[in-house]
Amino acid sequence: MPELNWKHHTLIQSLLSRGPLKSEEFHKIFEGVTGRNPGANDKLFNDYLLKINKELSFVQFELRACRNQYDGKVYYGVVNNVADEHSKLGSKYSVPEIAFYKGIIEAIGQDVAGQGCITSIDALHTKLDSQIPSGSQSQSGSQPADVPAALRNFSLSQKEKALEQLVRDGWLSNLDDKIGLGIRSFLDLRSWFRQYEIPSCQVCNEAGVKAELCPNEGCSIRIHTYCLIKKFSQRTVEQVCPGCNKPWPYTITKAEMVDNEEETIAPTDIKPPKGPPQRKRRNTQTVTQDTDTVESGSSRRTRLRRSVRIG
C-alpha cells in the first residue's frame, strides 16, 4: 500500500480542519505545498487527488468535488461514505436535531419548482414525527405508536437554535429569509439525491435541486443555471429544450459569460480507477458512482433515513 507524504497530508488536513473549501482556496493550498499551479498542471493535481482517495477508501472516506447549485462555485471536501448506526455516534447533533434536518431536506427535495429552498417559517414548522419509521403505527393506524419524547417536546426555540447551527456548519444555507441546502449537503447527499429520485440536470446529470425548468409545462426537463449558461453560450447551439425541442428563451448577461469563462470545470469523479487505467480527458465532468445499495423493498422515506447523516 503506497504511503502518502506530507503534501498529501496537508491537503487532507486543510479540508478536515476548515471544512469544504472553494476551489480557488484549495488550489492555493495545493500550489503552496507543491509549488505547482493546478490550473497549469491539471494531471498532477488529479493524480494527487486520486492517490489520496485510494488511501482514504480504506477507512471509507472520500475527497469529493461538487458545485454549489445556488452560486455555481466548485467546492472540495472530505465525506464519510458510511451511513450506519455506528457512524451516528460521531455526530455532535442530537436525535431531534437530526430528525429536524432530515425533515427540512426532504421538504427541499420535494420542491417541484426546482427552487431548492423553503421559507424559514416552513422550516421551523417542520414536523419531526414524520421521521418515525413507517410501520410504527398505533393499533388505530392513525398515529405513530411511540413518538420519542425528545421529538415530541422539541420546541420552536430549540428548532431556531438548531437551524442556526446547521447553517453555521454548512449543512443548510440562508438564502434571503429562505432555507436551502448547504455545501456539505451537496457534497454528502449525492447517493440520497439518486435514491430519492430528485430529477437530474439534463446537461451534467447531477441532481437538479436548484435548477431552471423547461418553459414547456408538459416537459419535465430541468437544467442548472450554470449548465444552461454554458450550453447556450455556445454559438452553434440552438436555444431549445434538449427534451421536447421547444424554444427555451434565456438571455445570458456579460457577467454570466465572464463567470462561465473563468470557472474551471472540476472533476466530480476523483475516485481511484477500478481495473485497467483509462485514457484521461481534460475538462470533462463525470458523475461519481457510489457503491452503497438499497434493499429493493424499502420505501423512499426509509431510504432517506438510511443514507442521510450529519456530524
PDB file of C-alpha atoms in Angstrom:
ATOM      1  CA  MET A   1       0.000   0.000   0.000  1.00  0.00           C
ATOM      2  CA  PRO A   2       1.647   3.262  -1.101  1.00  0.00           C
ATOM      3  CA  GLU A   3       2.138   5.831   1.623  1.00  0.00           C
ATOM      4  CA  LEU A   4       1.085   9.443   1.399  1.00  0.00           C
ATOM      5  CA  ASN A   5       3.709  12.112   2.007  1.00  0.00           C
ATOM      6  CA  TRP A   6       3.395  15.345   3.966  1.00  0.00           C
ATOM      7  CA  LYS A   7       1.987  17.167   0.961  1.00  0.00           C
ATOM      8  CA  HIS A   8      -0.963  14.788   0.722  1.00  0.00           C
ATOM      9  CA  HIS A   9      -1.434  15.010   4.497  1.00  0.00           C
ATOM     10  CA  THR A  10      -1.543  18.805   4.333  1.00  0.00           C
ATOM     11  CA  LEU A  11      -4.240  18.762   1.646  1.00  0.00           C
ATOM     12  CA  ILE A  12      -6.354  16.321   3.661  1.00  0.00           C
ATOM     13  CA  GLN A  13      -5.869  18.251   6.908  1.00  0.00           C
ATOM     14  CA  SER A  14      -6.851  21.540   5.272  1.00  0.00           C
ATOM     15  CA  LEU A  15     -10.228  20.078   4.312  1.00  0.00           C
ATOM     16  CA  LEU A  16     -10.772  18.331   7.649  1.00  0.00           C
ATOM     17  CA  SER A  17      -9.920  21.367   9.764  1.00  0.00           C
ATOM     18  CA  ARG A  18     -11.515  24.112   7.646  1.00  0.00           C
ATOM     19  CA  GLY A  19     -14.457  22.236   6.216  1.00  0.00           C
ATOM     20  CA  PRO A  20     -15.363  22.338   2.494  1.00  0.00           C
ATOM     21  CA  LEU A  21     -13.220  24.862   0.615  1.00  0.00           C
ATOM     22  CA  LYS A  22     -13.890  26.813  -2.560  1.00  0.00           C
ATOM     23  CA  SER A  23     -11.814  25.596  -5.479  1.00  0.00           C
ATOM     24  CA  GLU A  24      -9.644  28.742  -5.532  1.00  0.00           C
ATOM     25  CA  GLU A  25      -8.828  28.304  -1.809  1.00  0.00           C
ATOM     26  CA  PHE A  26      -7.999  24.624  -2.222  1.00  0.00           C
ATOM     27  CA  HIS A  27      -5.937  25.384  -5.325  1.00  0.00           C
ATOM     28  CA  LYS A  28      -3.894  27.956  -3.388  1.00  0.00           C
ATOM     29  CA  ILE A  29      -3.122  25.375  -0.710  1.00  0.00           C
ATOM     30  CA  PHE A  30      -2.138  22.871  -3.394  1.00  0.00           C
ATOM     31  CA  GLU A  31       0.162  25.412  -5.035  1.00  0.00           C
ATOM     32  CA  GLY A  32       1.651  26.275  -1.641  1.00  0.00           C
ATOM     33  CA  VAL A  33       2.620  22.690  -0.806  1.00  0.00           C
ATOM     34  CA  THR A  34       3.634  21.521  -4.303  1.00  0.00           C
ATOM     35  CA  GLY A  35       4.877  24.720  -5.929  1.00  0.00           C
ATOM     36  CA  ARG A  36       2.686  23.939  -8.941  1.00  0.00           C
ATOM     37  CA  ASN A  37      -0.397  25.741 -10.174  1.00  0.00           C
ATOM     38  CA  PRO A  38      -3.223  23.179 -10.502  1.00  0.00           C
ATOM     39  CA  GLY A  39      -4.685  25.040 -13.482  1.00  0.00           C
ATOM     40  CA  ALA A  40      -1.480  24.611 -15.475  1.00  0.00           C
ATOM     41  CA  ASN A  41      -0.759  21.159 -14.015  1.00  0.00           C
ATOM     42  CA  ASP A  42      -4.166  19.511 -14.010  1.00  0.00           C
ATOM     43  CA  LYS A  43      -2.729  15.994 -14.465  1.00  0.00           C
ATOM     44  CA  LEU A  44      -0.541  16.399 -11.367  1.00  0.00           C
ATOM     45  CA  PHE A  45      -3.490  17.831  -9.413  1.00  0.00           C
ATOM     46  CA  ASN A  46      -5.773  14.941 -10.370  1.00  0.00           C
ATOM     47  CA  ASP A  47      -3.039  12.398  -9.606  1.00  0.00           C
ATOM     48  CA  TYR A  48      -2.744  13.813  -6.084  1.00  0.00           C
ATOM     49  CA  LEU A  49      -6.492  13.537  -5.551  1.00  0.00           C
ATOM     50  CA  LEU A  50      -6.644  10.004  -6.915  1.00  0.00           C
ATOM     51  CA  LYS A  51      -3.812   8.884  -4.657  1.00  0.00           C
ATOM     52  CA  ILE A  52      -5.447  10.500  -1.632  1.00  0.00           C
ATOM     53  CA  ASN A  53      -8.754   8.780  -2.388  1.00  0.00           C
ATOM     54  CA  LYS A  54      -7.058   5.432  -2.838  1.00  0.00           C
ATOM     55  CA  GLU A  55      -5.812   5.679   0.744  1.00  0.00           C
ATOM     56  CA  LEU A  56      -8.984   7.246   2.177  1.00  0.00           C
ATOM     57  CA  SER A  57     -11.055   4.407   0.712  1.00  0.00           C
ATOM     58  CA  PHE A  58      -9.521   2.027   3.268  1.00  0.00           C
ATOM     59  CA  VAL A  59     -11.297   3.948   6.043  1.00  0.00           C
ATOM     60  CA  GLN A  60     -14.373   4.605   3.862  1.00  0.00           C
ATOM     61  CA  PHE A  61     -13.798   8.324   3.399  1.00  0.00           C
ATOM     62  CA  GLU A  62     -13.615  10.205   0.125  1.00  0.00           C
ATOM     63  CA  LEU A  63     -12.263  13.545  -1.091  1.00  0.00           C
ATOM     64  CA  ARG A  64     -15.009  14.864  -3.317  1.00  0.00           C
ATOM     65  CA  ALA A  65     -15.653  17.891  -5.534  1.00  0.00           C
ATOM     66  CA  CYS A  66     -19.078  19.370  -6.206  1.00  0.00           C
ATOM     67  CA  ARG A  67     -20.799  22.565  -7.270  1.00  0.00           C
ATOM     68  CA  ASN A  68     -22.904  24.734  -5.022  1.00  0.00           C
ATOM     69  CA  GLN A  69     -26.092  24.804  -7.066  1.00  0.00           C
ATOM     70  CA  TYR A  70     -27.040  28.276  -5.815  1.00  0.00           C
ATOM     71  CA  ASP A  71     -23.918  30.111  -6.984  1.00  0.00           C
ATOM     72  CA  GLY A  72     -22.279  27.569  -9.326  1.00  0.00           C
ATOM     73  CA  LYS A  73     -18.951  27.606  -7.426  1.00  0.00           C
ATOM     74  CA  VAL A  74     -16.865  24.434  -7.105  1.00  0.00           C
ATOM     75  CA  TYR A  75     -16.016  23.167  -3.620  1.00  0.00           C
ATOM     76  CA  TYR A  76     -13.821  20.365  -2.283  1.00  0.00           C
ATOM     77  CA  GLY A  77     -14.432  18.399   0.899  1.00  0.00           C
ATOM     78  CA  VAL A  78     -13.896  15.079   2.657  1.00  0.00           C
ATOM     79  CA  VAL A  79     -17.011  12.975   3.248  1.00  0.00           C
ATOM     80  CA  ASN A  80     -17.803   9.786   5.139  1.00  0.00           C
ATOM     81  CA  ASN A  81     -19.132   7.048   2.865  1.00  0.00           C
ATOM     82  CA  VAL A  82     -20.638   5.035   5.735  1.00  0.00           C
ATOM     83  CA  ALA A  83     -24.226   5.667   6.805  1.00  0.00           C
ATOM     84  CA  ASP A  84     -24.892   3.164   9.570  1.00  0.00           C
ATOM     85  CA  GLU A  85     -25.847   3.284  13.242  1.00  0.00           C
ATOM     86  CA  HIS A  86     -22.204   3.297  14.361  1.00  0.00           C
ATOM     87  CA  SER A  87     -21.365   6.394  12.306  1.00  0.00           C
ATOM     88  CA  LYS A  88     -24.176   8.266  14.058  1.00  0.00           C
ATOM     89  CA  LEU A  89     -22.203   8.047  17.297  1.00  0.00           C
ATOM     90  CA  GLY A  90     -19.717  10.539  15.857  1.00  0.00           C
ATOM     91  CA  SER A  91     -22.362  13.204  15.287  1.00  0.00           C
ATOM     92  CA  LYS A  92     -22.500  16.247  17.541  1.00  0.00           C
ATOM     93  CA  TYR A  93     -26.194  16.650  16.806  1.00  0.00           C
ATOM     94  CA  SER A  94     -28.959  15.257  18.992  1.00  0.00           C
ATOM     95  CA  VAL A  95     -31.646  12.843  17.764  1.00  0.00           C
ATOM     96  CA  PRO A  96     -34.309  15.575  17.374  1.00  0.00           C
ATOM     97  CA  GLU A  97     -31.832  17.881  15.626  1.00  0.00           C
ATOM     98  CA  ILE A  98     -31.026  15.148  13.090  1.00  0.00           C
ATOM     99  CA  ALA A  99     -34.739  14.454  12.599  1.00  0.00           C
ATOM    100  CA  PHE A 100     -35.291  18.204  12.116  1.00  0.00           C
ATOM    101  CA  TYR A 101     -32.568  18.343   9.454  1.00  0.00           C
ATOM    102  CA  LYS A 102     -33.987  15.291   7.672  1.00  0.00           C
ATOM    103  CA  GLY A 103     -37.434  16.849   7.568  1.00  0.00           C
ATOM    104  CA  ILE A 104     -36.073  20.065   6.041  1.00  0.00           C
ATOM    105  CA  ILE A 105     -34.025  18.424   3.292  1.00  0.00           C
ATOM    106  CA  GLU A 106     -36.967  16.169   2.473  1.00  0.00           C
ATOM    107  CA  ALA A 107     -39.165  19.252   2.000  1.00  0.00           C
ATOM    108  CA  ILE A 108     -36.480  20.943  -0.144  1.00  0.00           C
ATOM    109  CA  GLY A 109     -36.090  17.807  -2.255  1.00  0.00           C
ATOM    110  CA  GLN A 110     -39.832  17.707  -2.936  1.00  0.00           C
ATOM    111  CA  ASP A 111     -39.868  21.228  -4.406  1.00  0.00           C
ATOM    112  CA  VAL A 112     -41.333  20.627  -7.870  1.00  0.00           C
ATOM    113  CA  ALA A 113     -40.465  24.191  -8.934  1.00  0.00           C
ATOM    114  CA  GLY A 114     -36.737  23.475  -8.707  1.00  0.00           C
ATOM    115  CA  GLN A 115     -36.094  26.474  -6.447  1.00  0.00           C
ATOM    116  CA  GLY A 116     -34.187  24.295  -3.974  1.00  0.00           C
ATOM    117  CA  CYS A 117     -35.448  26.102  -0.892  1.00  0.00           C
ATOM    118  CA  ILE A 118     -38.314  26.562   1.536  1.00  0.00           C
ATOM    119  CA  THR A 119     -39.265  29.563   3.657  1.00  0.00           C
ATOM    120  CA  SER A 120     -37.748  29.947   7.105  1.00  0.00           C
ATOM    121  CA  ILE A 121     -41.271  29.715   8.556  1.00  0.00           C
ATOM    122  CA  ASP A 122     -41.889  26.391   6.830  1.00  0.00           C
ATOM    123  CA  ALA A 123     -38.513  25.124   8.025  1.00  0.00           C
ATOM    124  CA  LEU A 124     -39.300  25.985  11.642  1.00  0.00           C
ATOM    125  CA  HIS A 125     -42.673  24.245  11.378  1.00  0.00           C
ATOM    126  CA  THR A 126     -41.155  21.003  10.119  1.00  0.00           C
ATOM    127  CA  LYS A 127     -42.851  18.094  11.873  1.00  0.00           C
ATOM    128  CA  LEU A 128     -40.383  15.745  13.491  1.00  0.00           C
ATOM    129  CA  ASP A 129     -42.867  12.897  13.902  1.00  0.00           C
ATOM    130  CA  SER A 130     -42.708  12.427  10.114  1.00  0.00           C
ATOM    131  CA  GLN A 131     -39.285  10.864  10.736  1.00  0.00           C
ATOM    132  CA  ILE A 132     -40.754   7.969  12.751  1.00  0.00           C
ATOM    133  CA  PRO A 133     -40.134   4.740  10.799  1.00  0.00           C
ATOM    134  CA  SER A 134     -43.083   3.719   8.619  1.00  0.00           C
ATOM    135  CA  GLY A 135     -44.928   0.787  10.156  1.00  0.00           C
ATOM    136  CA  SER A 136     -44.587   2.159  13.684  1.00  0.00           C
ATOM    137  CA  GLN A 137     -48.302   2.864  13.852  1.00  0.00           C
ATOM    138  CA  SER A 138     -50.715   2.622  16.718  1.00  0.00           C
ATOM    139  CA  GLN A 139     -53.451  -0.016  16.631  1.00  0.00           C
ATOM    140  CA  SER A 140     -55.849   2.572  15.207  1.00  0.00           C
ATOM    141  CA  GLY A 141     -53.354   3.154  12.397  1.00  0.00           C
ATOM    142  CA  SER A 142     -53.719   6.929  12.501  1.00  0.00           C
ATOM    143  CA  GLN A 143     -50.773   7.947  14.696  1.00  0.00           C
ATOM    144  CA  PRO A 144     -47.249   6.596  15.289  1.00  0.00           C
ATOM    145  CA  ALA A 145     -47.290   4.185  18.186  1.00  0.00           C
ATOM    146  CA  ASP A 146     -44.347   5.647  20.066  1.00  0.00           C
ATOM    147  CA  VAL A 147     -43.126   9.157  19.275  1.00  0.00           C
ATOM    148  CA  PRO A 148     -39.966   9.684  21.366  1.00  0.00           C
ATOM    149  CA  ALA A 149     -40.378  12.421  23.951  1.00  0.00           C
ATOM    150  CA  ALA A 150     -37.246  14.132  22.580  1.00  0.00           C
ATOM    151  CA  LEU A 151     -39.039  14.644  19.246  1.00  0.00           C
ATOM    152  CA  ARG A 152     -42.425  15.410  20.742  1.00  0.00           C
ATOM    153  CA  ASN A 153     -41.016  18.076  23.061  1.00  0.00           C
ATOM    154  CA  PHE A 154     -38.615  19.727  20.606  1.00  0.00           C
ATOM    155  CA  SER A 155     -39.678  23.364  20.983  1.00  0.00           C
ATOM    156  CA  LEU A 156     -39.720  26.220  18.470  1.00  0.00           C
ATOM    157  CA  SER A 157     -36.803  27.923  20.232  1.00  0.00           C
ATOM    158  CA  GLN A 158     -34.804  24.691  20.018  1.00  0.00           C
ATOM    159  CA  LYS A 159     -35.592  24.490  16.305  1.00  0.00           C
ATOM    160  CA  GLU A 160     -34.370  28.063  15.846  1.00  0.00           C
ATOM    161  CA  LYS A 161     -31.062  27.239  17.565  1.00  0.00           C
ATOM    162  CA  ALA A 162     -30.689  24.020  15.571  1.00  0.00           C
ATOM    163  CA  LEU A 163     -31.395  25.864  12.313  1.00  0.00           C
ATOM    164  CA  GLU A 164     -28.735  28.470  13.096  1.00  0.00           C
ATOM    165  CA  GLN A 165     -26.218  25.722  13.920  1.00  0.00           C
ATOM    166  CA  LEU A 166     -26.985  23.758  10.749  1.00  0.00           C
ATOM    167  CA  VAL A 167     -26.440  26.926   8.688  1.00  0.00           C
ATOM    168  CA  ARG A 168     -23.157  27.715  10.501  1.00  0.00           C
ATOM    169  CA  ASP A 169     -21.901  24.182   9.935  1.00  0.00           C
ATOM    170  CA  GLY A 170     -22.713  24.294   6.217  1.00  0.00           C
ATOM    171  CA  TRP A 171     -25.452  21.652   6.184  1.00  0.00           C
ATOM    172  CA  LEU A 172     -28.065  24.276   5.325  1.00  0.00           C
ATOM    173  CA  SER A 173     -27.838  27.792   3.882  1.00  0.00           C
ATOM    174  CA  ASN A 174     -29.719  31.020   4.484  1.00  0.00           C
ATOM    175  CA  LEU A 175     -30.980  32.462   1.199  1.00  0.00           C
ATOM    176  CA  ASP A 176     -32.698  35.803   1.869  1.00  0.00           C
ATOM    177  CA  ASP A 177     -35.083  34.507   4.519  1.00  0.00           C
ATOM    178  CA  LYS A 178     -35.324  31.146   2.778  1.00  0.00           C
ATOM    179  CA  ILE A 179     -33.551  27.922   3.708  1.00  0.00           C
ATOM    180  CA  GLY A 180     -31.638  25.881   1.147  1.00  0.00           C
ATOM    181  CA  LEU A 181     -29.080  23.117   1.221  1.00  0.00           C
ATOM    182  CA  GLY A 182     -25.559  23.897   2.404  1.00  0.00           C
ATOM    183  CA  ILE A 183     -22.394  22.896   0.605  1.00  0.00           C
ATOM    184  CA  ARG A 184     -21.841  19.971   2.992  1.00  0.00           C
ATOM    185  CA  SER A 185     -25.227  18.569   1.958  1.00  0.00           C
ATOM    186  CA  PHE A 186     -24.337  18.853  -1.737  1.00  0.00           C
ATOM    187  CA  LEU A 187     -21.072  17.010  -1.027  1.00  0.00           C
ATOM    188  CA  ASP A 188     -22.550  14.357   1.223  1.00  0.00           C
ATOM    189  CA  LEU A 189     -26.023  13.602  -0.182  1.00  0.00           C
ATOM    190  CA  ARG A 190     -25.200  12.523  -3.725  1.00  0.00           C
ATOM    191  CA  SER A 191     -26.466   8.991  -3.070  1.00  0.00           C
ATOM    192  CA  TRP A 192     -29.614  10.304  -1.414  1.00  0.00           C
ATOM    193  CA  PHE A 193     -30.399  12.529  -4.415  1.00  0.00           C
ATOM    194  CA  ARG A 194     -30.486   9.454  -6.652  1.00  0.00           C
ATOM    195  CA  GLN A 195     -32.302   7.239  -4.161  1.00  0.00           C
ATOM    196  CA  TYR A 196     -34.964   9.874  -3.506  1.00  0.00           C
ATOM    197  CA  GLU A 197     -35.357  10.340  -7.278  1.00  0.00           C
ATOM    198  CA  ILE A 198     -34.522  14.038  -7.411  1.00  0.00           C
ATOM    199  CA  PRO A 199     -34.705  14.929 -11.143  1.00  0.00           C
ATOM    200  CA  SER A 200     -31.260  15.256 -12.704  1.00  0.00           C
ATOM    201  CA  CYS A 201     -29.888  18.145 -14.717  1.00  0.00           C
ATOM    202  CA  GLN A 202     -30.098  17.269 -18.405  1.00  0.00           C
ATOM    203  CA  VAL A 203     -26.589  18.658 -19.047  1.00  0.00           C
ATOM    204  CA  CYS A 204     -24.368  17.399 -16.193  1.00  0.00           C
ATOM    205  CA  ASN A 205     -26.587  14.571 -14.849  1.00  0.00           C
ATOM    206  CA  GLU A 206     -26.191  15.780 -11.246  1.00  0.00           C
ATOM    207  CA  ALA A 207     -29.324  16.266  -9.144  1.00  0.00           C
ATOM    208  CA  GLY A 208     -31.241  19.402 -10.129  1.00  0.00           C
ATOM    209  CA  VAL A 209     -32.100  20.609  -6.621  1.00  0.00           C
ATOM    210  CA  LYS A 210     -31.783  24.255  -7.725  1.00  0.00           C
ATOM    211  CA  ALA A 211     -32.398  24.396 -11.445  1.00  0.00           C
ATOM    212  CA  GLU A 212     -34.261  26.070 -14.293  1.00  0.00           C
ATOM    213  CA  LEU A 213     -37.340  24.226 -15.566  1.00  0.00           C
ATOM    214  CA  CYS A 214     -38.266  23.906 -19.221  1.00  0.00           C
ATOM    215  CA  PRO A 215     -40.783  26.667 -20.132  1.00  0.00           C
ATOM    216  CA  ASN A 216     -42.987  23.987 -21.687  1.00  0.00           C
ATOM    217  CA  GLU A 217     -45.308  22.924 -18.869  1.00  0.00           C
ATOM    218  CA  GLY A 218     -45.659  19.436 -20.291  1.00  0.00           C
ATOM    219  CA  CYS A 219     -41.881  18.841 -20.146  1.00  0.00           C
ATOM    220  CA  SER A 220     -40.034  17.672 -17.037  1.00  0.00           C
ATOM    221  CA  ILE A 221     -36.520  18.702 -18.150  1.00  0.00           C
ATOM    222  CA  ARG A 222     -34.537  20.838 -15.696  1.00  0.00           C
ATOM    223  CA  ILE A 223     -31.051  22.318 -16.086  1.00  0.00           C
ATOM    224  CA  HIS A 224     -28.801  24.092 -13.573  1.00  0.00           C
ATOM    225  CA  THR A 225     -28.445  27.802 -14.297  1.00  0.00           C
ATOM    226  CA  TYR A 226     -24.658  27.474 -14.749  1.00  0.00           C
ATOM    227  CA  CYS A 227     -25.150  24.499 -17.087  1.00  0.00           C
ATOM    228  CA  LEU A 228     -27.745  26.463 -19.058  1.00  0.00           C
ATOM    229  CA  ILE A 229     -25.283  29.350 -19.449  1.00  0.00           C
ATOM    230  CA  LYS A 230     -22.523  27.004 -20.569  1.00  0.00           C
ATOM    231  CA  LYS A 231     -24.820  25.274 -23.036  1.00  0.00           C
ATOM    232  CA  PHE A 232     -26.456  28.349 -24.561  1.00  0.00           C
ATOM    233  CA  SER A 233     -23.253  30.417 -24.673  1.00  0.00           C
ATOM    234  CA  GLN A 234     -22.062  28.162 -27.492  1.00  0.00           C
ATOM    235  CA  ARG A 235     -22.855  29.913 -30.755  1.00  0.00           C
ATOM    236  CA  THR A 236     -23.645  26.703 -32.621  1.00  0.00           C
ATOM    237  CA  VAL A 237     -26.205  25.537 -30.065  1.00  0.00           C
ATOM    238  CA  GLU A 238     -29.829  26.456 -30.661  1.00  0.00           C
ATOM    239  CA  GLN A 239     -31.744  27.691 -27.603  1.00  0.00           C
ATOM    240  CA  VAL A 240     -34.236  24.857 -27.417  1.00  0.00           C
ATOM    241  CA  CYS A 241     -35.057  22.295 -24.747  1.00  0.00           C
ATOM    242  CA  PRO A 242     -32.998  19.110 -25.274  1.00  0.00           C
ATOM    243  CA  GLY A 243     -36.040  17.073 -24.239  1.00  0.00           C
ATOM    244  CA  CYS A 244     -39.092  18.479 -26.036  1.00  0.00           C
ATOM    245  CA  ASN A 245     -37.186  20.621 -28.564  1.00  0.00           C
ATOM    246  CA  LYS A 246     -39.398  23.632 -27.789  1.00  0.00           C
ATOM    247  CA  PRO A 247     -37.783  27.128 -27.582  1.00  0.00           C
ATOM    248  CA  TRP A 248     -36.078  27.877 -24.264  1.00  0.00           C
ATOM    249  CA  PRO A 249     -35.662  31.688 -24.119  1.00  0.00           C
ATOM    250  CA  TYR A 250     -32.732  32.671 -21.942  1.00  0.00           C
ATOM    251  CA  THR A 251     -30.705  35.876 -22.085  1.00  0.00           C
ATOM    252  CA  ILE A 252     -27.089  35.451 -20.980  1.00  0.00           C
ATOM    253  CA  THR A 253     -25.600  38.567 -19.396  1.00  0.00           C
ATOM    254  CA  LYS A 254     -21.997  39.679 -19.886  1.00  0.00           C
ATOM    255  CA  ALA A 255     -21.284  38.968 -16.204  1.00  0.00           C
ATOM    256  CA  GLU A 256     -22.525  35.393 -16.632  1.00  0.00           C
ATOM    257  CA  MET A 257     -20.379  34.947 -19.717  1.00  0.00           C
ATOM    258  CA  VAL A 258     -17.273  36.129 -17.821  1.00  0.00           C
ATOM    259  CA  ASP A 259     -18.008  33.853 -14.858  1.00  0.00           C
ATOM    260  CA  ASN A 260     -18.507  30.924 -17.211  1.00  0.00           C
ATOM    261  CA  GLU A 261     -15.203  31.552 -19.000  1.00  0.00           C
ATOM    262  CA  GLU A 262     -13.227  31.934 -15.766  1.00  0.00           C
ATOM    263  CA  GLU A 263     -14.729  28.935 -13.959  1.00  0.00           C
ATOM    264  CA  THR A 264     -12.694  25.763 -14.359  1.00  0.00           C
ATOM    265  CA  ILE A 265     -14.681  22.567 -14.588  1.00  0.00           C
ATOM    266  CA  ALA A 266     -13.584  20.359 -11.692  1.00  0.00           C
ATOM    267  CA  PRO A 267     -13.829  16.586 -11.971  1.00  0.00           C
ATOM    268  CA  THR A 268     -16.642  15.292  -9.771  1.00  0.00           C
ATOM    269  CA  ASP A 269     -15.283  11.774 -10.120  1.00  0.00           C
ATOM    270  CA  ILE A 270     -11.936  11.678  -8.326  1.00  0.00           C
ATOM    271  CA  LYS A 271     -12.084   8.102  -7.126  1.00  0.00           C
ATOM    272  CA  PRO A 272      -9.195   5.758  -7.953  1.00  0.00           C
ATOM    273  CA  PRO A 273      -9.998   3.868 -11.156  1.00  0.00           C
ATOM    274  CA  LYS A 274     -11.139   0.251 -10.955  1.00  0.00           C
ATOM    275  CA  GLY A 275      -9.470  -2.106 -13.386  1.00  0.00           C
ATOM    276  CA  PRO A 276      -7.034  -1.107 -16.160  1.00  0.00           C
ATOM    277  CA  PRO A 277      -6.160   2.603 -16.293  1.00  0.00           C
ATOM    278  CA  GLN A 278      -8.102   4.526 -18.910  1.00  0.00           C
ATOM    279  CA  ARG A 279      -7.030   7.432 -21.020  1.00  0.00           C
ATOM    280  CA  LYS A 280      -7.932  10.688 -19.276  1.00  0.00           C
ATOM    281  CA  ARG A 281      -9.821  13.516 -20.939  1.00  0.00           C
ATOM    282  CA  ARG A 282      -9.390  17.132 -19.962  1.00  0.00           C
ATOM    283  CA  ASN A 283     -12.177  19.464 -18.950  1.00  0.00           C
ATOM    284  CA  THR A 284     -14.873  16.816 -18.708  1.00  0.00           C
ATOM    285  CA  GLN A 285     -17.382  16.362 -15.968  1.00  0.00           C
ATOM    286  CA  THR A 286     -18.437  12.890 -14.895  1.00  0.00           C
ATOM    287  CA  VAL A 287     -20.570  11.519 -12.141  1.00  0.00           C
ATOM    288  CA  THR A 288     -19.203   9.578  -9.193  1.00  0.00           C
ATOM    289  CA  GLN A 289     -20.952   6.232  -8.915  1.00  0.00           C
ATOM    290  CA  ASP A 290     -21.371   5.459  -5.230  1.00  0.00           C
ATOM    291  CA  THR A 291     -21.274   1.807  -4.232  1.00  0.00           C
ATOM    292  CA  ASP A 292     -23.887   1.834  -1.499  1.00  0.00           C
ATOM    293  CA  THR A 293     -27.060  -0.123  -2.276  1.00  0.00           C
ATOM    294  CA  VAL A 294     -30.610  -0.067  -1.033  1.00  0.00           C
ATOM    295  CA  GLU A 295     -32.893  -3.028  -0.455  1.00  0.00           C
ATOM    296  CA  SER A 296     -35.450  -3.224  -3.221  1.00  0.00           C
ATOM    297  CA  GLY A 297     -38.394  -3.357  -0.832  1.00  0.00           C
ATOM    298  CA  SER A 298     -37.563  -0.208   1.115  1.00  0.00           C
ATOM    299  CA  SER A 299     -39.716   2.895   0.746  1.00  0.00           C
ATOM    300  CA  ARG A 300     -38.469   6.371  -0.183  1.00  0.00           C
ATOM    301  CA  ARG A 301     -38.761   7.529   3.407  1.00  0.00           C
ATOM    302  CA  THR A 302     -36.780   4.511   4.621  1.00  0.00           C
ATOM    303  CA  ARG A 303     -34.063   5.195   2.102  1.00  0.00           C
ATOM    304  CA  LEU A 304     -33.845   8.768   3.317  1.00  0.00           C
ATOM    305  CA  ARG A 305     -33.217   7.668   6.886  1.00  0.00           C
ATOM    306  CA  ARG A 306     -30.558   5.166   5.864  1.00  0.00           C
ATOM    307  CA  SER A 307     -28.472   7.436   3.725  1.00  0.00           C
ATOM    308  CA  VAL A 308     -28.551  10.800   5.476  1.00  0.00           C
ATOM    309  CA  ARG A 309     -26.066  11.522   8.240  1.00  0.00           C
ATOM    310  CA  ILE A 310     -24.585  14.674   9.684  1.00  0.00           C
ATOM    311  CA  GLY A 311     -21.680  15.099  12.004  1.00  0.00           C
TER     312      GLY A 311
END
